[in-house]
C-alpha cells in the first residue's frame, strides 16, 4: 500500500466517497469562476503583502486555482494526484506563502462549496452524505499540502545545516593543520638553536662574578649559578643573554667578554 492509499484509509475515504464527489463535477464546473473570484478577493482582504503581490502580478494564478478546484471533483485520486498536492505545498513554501493562508483559503473554498451544495441538492439525506465525502477530500488535500510544507522546510534547513557543518568542519581541519604547521616550525626552530660552548674554568669565572655581585640576594636568580659549560642562546638562565659573544647579567648588569674563550674579563655597570 503506497503513502496516499494509507492516507485515504486513515480518513476512511472510500470508493463510494469518490463516486459521490464525481457526481458533483457538473455543478461545481458551472460555479468555478465565481468560487475562484471570491477566493482571491478574500486573499486580497488579508492584506498580506506576499499574497497580494502574487495575486496582482500573476494573473495566471486564477487558472491554477481553478485547475486544482476542478480536479478536486474529477480525480482520479491516485499517486499522480498525491504528487500534485505535494508539489503545491512545495511551491507555496518556496514562494514564502505561509501554511496559515493555505488553511484560510481551504476554509473559504469549503464554505463556498457547502453553500452551493445546500442550494443545488434538495435531498437532505443525500446532501449530508455528499458533504461528508467532500469534507474528507478537502481535509486530505489540506493534510498533504501542509505536510509537503514541513518536508520542504526540513530539506531547506538540512541544506543550510549541511553547509554550515561543512564550513565548521573545514575551519576545524584548517585550524588543526595550522597548529600542526606551528608545531613543526617550533621543532625546526629548536633543532636550529645555536649552542655556545665554554670551558669549565670559564663557567667558574662567570659564577665568581655572580658571587661577587651578591647573586644570592638577586630577586630573580633562576638558573644561577651556571651549572653547564654548554648552553643555547634560546635556553639560558634568567638574566643571561648572548649577543655577539657577550654574556650579560641583567640583574646588576655584568658584561662578560669571551674574547678568546679562555680569556675572560668583566666590567660592572649600574642597572638603570
Coordinates of C-alpha atoms in Angstrom, one line a residue:
X1 CA 0.0 0.0 0.0
X2 CA 1.5 3.3 -1.1
X3 CA 1.5 6.5 1.0
X4 CA -1.6 8.1 -0.5
X5 CA -3.6 4.9 -0.1
X6 CA -2.7 4.9 3.6
X7 CA -3.8 8.5 4.0
X8 CA -7.1 7.8 2.3
X9 CA -7.6 4.7 4.5
X10 CA -6.9 6.9 7.6
X11 CA -9.7 9.3 6.6
X12 CA -11.9 6.4 5.6
X13 CA -12.2 7.8 2.1
X14 CA -13.9 5.0 0.2
X15 CA -14.8 4.3 -3.4
X16 CA -18.4 5.4 -2.5
X17 CA -17.0 8.8 -1.4
X18 CA -15.2 9.1 -4.8
X19 CA -18.4 8.4 -6.7
X20 CA -20.4 11.0 -4.7
X21 CA -17.8 13.6 -5.4
X22 CA -17.5 12.8 -9.1
X23 CA -21.3 13.3 -9.4
X24 CA -20.8 16.9 -8.3
X25 CA -18.5 17.9 -11.1
X26 CA -21.0 19.5 -13.4
X27 CA -22.5 21.6 -10.5
X28 CA -19.1 22.9 -9.5
X29 CA -17.8 23.5 -13.0
X30 CA -20.6 26.0 -13.6
X31 CA -19.7 27.8 -10.4
X32 CA -15.9 27.5 -10.6
X33 CA -15.1 31.0 -11.8
X34 CA -17.3 32.6 -9.2
X35 CA -15.7 30.5 -6.4
X36 CA -12.1 31.4 -7.5
X37 CA -13.0 35.1 -7.8
X38 CA -14.4 35.1 -4.3
X39 CA -11.3 33.2 -3.1
X40 CA -8.9 35.7 -4.5
X41 CA -10.9 38.6 -3.2
X42 CA -10.6 37.1 0.3
X43 CA -6.9 36.6 -0.2
X44 CA -6.5 40.3 -1.0
X45 CA -8.6 41.2 2.1
X46 CA -5.9 39.6 4.2
X47 CA -3.6 42.5 3.2
X48 CA -0.6 40.1 3.4
X49 CA 2.0 41.8 1.1
X50 CA 3.3 38.5 -0.3
X51 CA -0.2 37.2 -1.2
X52 CA -1.4 40.5 -2.6
X53 CA 1.7 40.8 -4.8
X54 CA 1.2 37.3 -6.1
X55 CA -2.5 37.9 -7.0
X56 CA -1.9 41.3 -8.6
X57 CA 1.2 40.4 -10.6
X58 CA 0.4 36.8 -11.6
X59 CA -2.9 36.7 -13.4
X60 CA -2.3 33.0 -14.3
X61 CA -2.8 32.1 -10.7
X62 CA -6.6 32.1 -11.3
X63 CA -6.2 29.3 -13.8
X64 CA -4.1 27.2 -11.4
X65 CA -6.6 27.7 -8.7
X66 CA -9.4 26.7 -11.0
X67 CA -7.5 23.7 -12.2
X68 CA -7.0 22.4 -8.7
X69 CA -10.7 23.0 -7.9
X70 CA -12.0 21.1 -10.9
X71 CA -9.5 18.2 -10.3
X72 CA -10.9 18.0 -6.8
X73 CA -14.1 16.7 -8.3
X74 CA -12.6 14.9 -11.3
X75 CA -9.9 12.8 -9.8
X76 CA -8.7 10.1 -10.1
X77 CA -7.3 10.1 -6.6
X78 CA -4.2 8.2 -7.3
X79 CA -0.4 8.6 -6.9
X80 CA -0.3 11.3 -9.6
X81 CA -3.0 13.3 -7.7
X82 CA -1.0 12.9 -4.5
X83 CA 2.2 14.1 -6.2
X84 CA 0.4 17.2 -7.5
X85 CA -0.7 18.1 -4.0
X86 CA 2.9 17.7 -2.7
X87 CA 4.1 20.0 -5.5
X88 CA 1.5 22.6 -4.5
X89 CA 2.8 22.6 -0.9
X90 CA 6.5 22.8 -2.0
X91 CA 5.8 25.7 -4.5
X92 CA 3.9 27.6 -1.7
X93 CA 6.9 27.1 0.6
X94 CA 9.4 28.4 -2.0
X95 CA 7.1 31.4 -2.7
X96 CA 7.2 32.2 1.1
X97 CA 3.4 31.7 1.4
X98 CA 2.6 30.7 5.0
X99 CA 0.7 27.4 5.6
X100 CA -1.7 29.5 7.7
X101 CA -3.0 31.1 4.5
X102 CA -3.4 27.7 2.8
X103 CA -5.7 26.8 5.7
X104 CA -7.6 30.1 5.3
X105 CA -8.0 29.5 1.6
X106 CA -9.2 26.0 2.2
X107 CA -11.8 27.3 4.6
X108 CA -13.1 29.8 2.0
X109 CA -13.4 27.0 -0.6
X110 CA -15.1 24.7 1.8
X111 CA -17.7 27.3 2.9
X112 CA -18.4 28.2 -0.7
X113 CA -18.8 24.6 -1.8
X114 CA -21.1 23.8 1.2
X115 CA -23.3 26.8 0.3
X116 CA -23.5 25.6 -3.3
X117 CA -24.4 22.0 -2.3
X118 CA -27.1 23.3 0.1
X119 CA -28.6 25.3 -2.8
X120 CA -28.3 22.7 -5.5
X121 CA -29.2 19.4 -3.8
X122 CA -32.7 19.1 -2.4
X123 CA -32.4 15.6 -0.9
X124 CA -31.3 16.3 2.6
X125 CA -30.0 12.8 3.3
X126 CA -28.0 12.7 0.1
X127 CA -26.8 16.2 0.6
X128 CA -25.4 15.2 4.0
X129 CA -23.6 12.2 2.5
X130 CA -22.1 14.3 -0.3
X131 CA -20.9 17.0 2.2
X132 CA -19.3 14.4 4.4
X133 CA -17.4 12.9 1.4
X134 CA -16.3 16.3 0.2
X135 CA -15.1 17.3 3.6
X136 CA -13.0 14.2 3.8
X137 CA -11.3 15.0 0.5
X138 CA -10.8 18.7 1.4
X139 CA -9.2 17.5 4.7
X140 CA -6.9 15.1 2.8
X141 CA -5.9 17.9 0.4
X142 CA -5.0 20.2 3.3
X143 CA -3.2 17.4 5.1
X144 CA -0.9 16.5 2.2
X145 CA -0.2 20.2 1.2
X146 CA 0.8 21.2 4.7
X147 CA 2.8 18.1 5.2
X148 CA 4.7 19.0 2.0
X149 CA 5.4 22.4 3.6
X150 CA 7.1 20.7 6.5
X151 CA 9.0 18.4 4.3
X152 CA 10.3 21.2 2.1
X153 CA 11.2 23.4 5.1
X154 CA 13.2 20.5 6.6
X155 CA 15.0 20.0 3.4
X156 CA 15.9 23.7 3.2
X157 CA 17.0 23.6 6.8
X158 CA 19.0 20.5 6.3
X159 CA 20.8 22.0 3.3
X160 CA 21.7 25.1 5.3
X161 CA 22.8 22.8 8.2
X162 CA 24.9 20.7 5.9
X163 CA 26.6 23.8 4.5
X164 CA 27.2 25.2 8.0
X165 CA 28.5 21.8 9.2
X166 CA 30.9 21.6 6.1
X167 CA 32.2 25.1 6.8
X168 CA 32.7 24.4 10.5
X169 CA 34.5 21.1 9.7
X170 CA 36.7 22.8 7.2
X171 CA 37.5 25.5 9.7
X172 CA 38.4 22.9 12.4
X173 CA 40.6 21.0 10.0
X174 CA 42.3 24.1 8.7
X175 CA 42.9 25.2 12.3
X176 CA 44.3 21.7 13.1
X177 CA 46.6 21.9 10.0
X178 CA 47.9 25.3 11.1
X179 CA 48.5 24.1 14.6
X180 CA 50.5 21.2 13.0
X181 CA 52.5 23.6 10.9
X182 CA 53.3 25.7 14.0
X183 CA 54.4 22.5 15.9
X184 CA 56.8 21.6 13.0
X185 CA 58.1 25.2 12.9
X186 CA 58.8 25.1 16.6
X187 CA 60.6 21.7 16.2
X188 CA 62.6 23.2 13.3
X189 CA 63.5 26.3 15.4
X190 CA 64.5 24.0 18.3
X191 CA 66.7 22.0 16.0
X192 CA 68.4 25.1 14.7
X193 CA 69.3 26.6 18.1
X194 CA 72.8 28.0 18.4
X195 CA 74.7 26.4 21.3
X196 CA 77.7 28.1 22.9
X197 CA 80.4 26.0 24.5
X198 CA 82.8 27.4 27.1
X199 CA 85.2 25.6 29.4
X200 CA 84.5 24.7 32.9
X201 CA 87.1 27.3 34.0
X202 CA 85.1 29.9 32.2
X203 CA 81.9 28.7 33.9
X204 CA 83.6 29.1 37.2
X205 CA 84.8 32.6 36.4
X206 CA 81.2 33.6 35.5
X207 CA 79.9 32.1 38.7
X208 CA 82.6 34.1 40.6
X209 CA 81.1 37.2 39.2
X210 CA 77.7 36.0 40.3
X211 CA 79.0 35.6 43.8
X212 CA 80.9 38.9 43.9
X213 CA 77.8 40.7 42.8
X214 CA 75.7 39.2 45.6
X215 CA 73.8 36.9 43.3
X216 CA 72.2 35.0 46.2
X217 CA 70.3 38.2 47.0
X218 CA 69.1 38.8 43.5
X219 CA 65.3 38.9 43.2
X220 CA 65.3 36.7 40.1
X221 CA 68.2 34.2 40.1
X222 CA 66.5 31.2 38.4
X223 CA 69.2 29.2 36.6
X224 CA 72.0 30.7 38.6
X225 CA 74.8 29.9 39.2
X226 CA 75.7 28.3 35.9
X227 CA 75.9 24.5 36.1
X228 CA 76.8 23.7 32.5
X229 CA 79.6 24.7 30.1
X230 CA 77.1 24.3 27.1
X231 CA 74.0 26.4 26.8
X232 CA 71.7 27.6 24.0
X233 CA 71.0 31.1 23.0
X234 CA 67.3 30.2 23.2
X235 CA 67.5 28.4 26.5
X236 CA 69.5 30.5 29.0
X237 CA 69.1 31.0 32.7
X238 CA 67.1 34.1 33.7
X239 CA 69.1 37.3 33.3
X240 CA 71.5 36.0 30.7
X241 CA 71.6 36.6 27.0
X242 CA 74.3 36.3 24.4
X243 CA 74.9 38.9 21.7
X244 CA 77.9 38.9 19.5
X245 CA 79.9 36.9 22.0
X246 CA 78.7 38.7 25.1
X247 CA 77.1 37.2 28.2
X248 CA 75.1 39.9 30.1
X249 CA 73.5 39.6 33.5
X250 CA 70.5 41.8 33.7
X251 CA 70.4 41.9 37.5
X252 CA 73.5 44.1 38.2
X253 CA 74.4 44.2 34.5
X254 CA 77.7 42.5 34.4
X255 CA 79.2 42.1 30.9
X256 CA 81.4 39.1 30.3
X257 CA 83.6 39.2 27.2
X258 CA 84.5 35.8 25.9
X259 CA 87.3 37.1 23.7
X260 CA 89.4 34.0 23.1
X261 CA 87.2 31.5 25.0
X262 CA 89.9 31.0 27.6
X263 CA 90.4 34.7 28.4
X264 CA 87.6 36.4 30.5
X265 CA 87.4 39.9 31.7
X266 CA 84.5 41.7 33.2
X267 CA 83.0 45.2 33.5
X268 CA 80.4 46.0 36.1
X269 CA 77.7 48.5 35.3
X270 CA 74.9 50.0 37.4
X271 CA 71.4 48.8 36.4
X272 CA 69.1 51.6 35.4

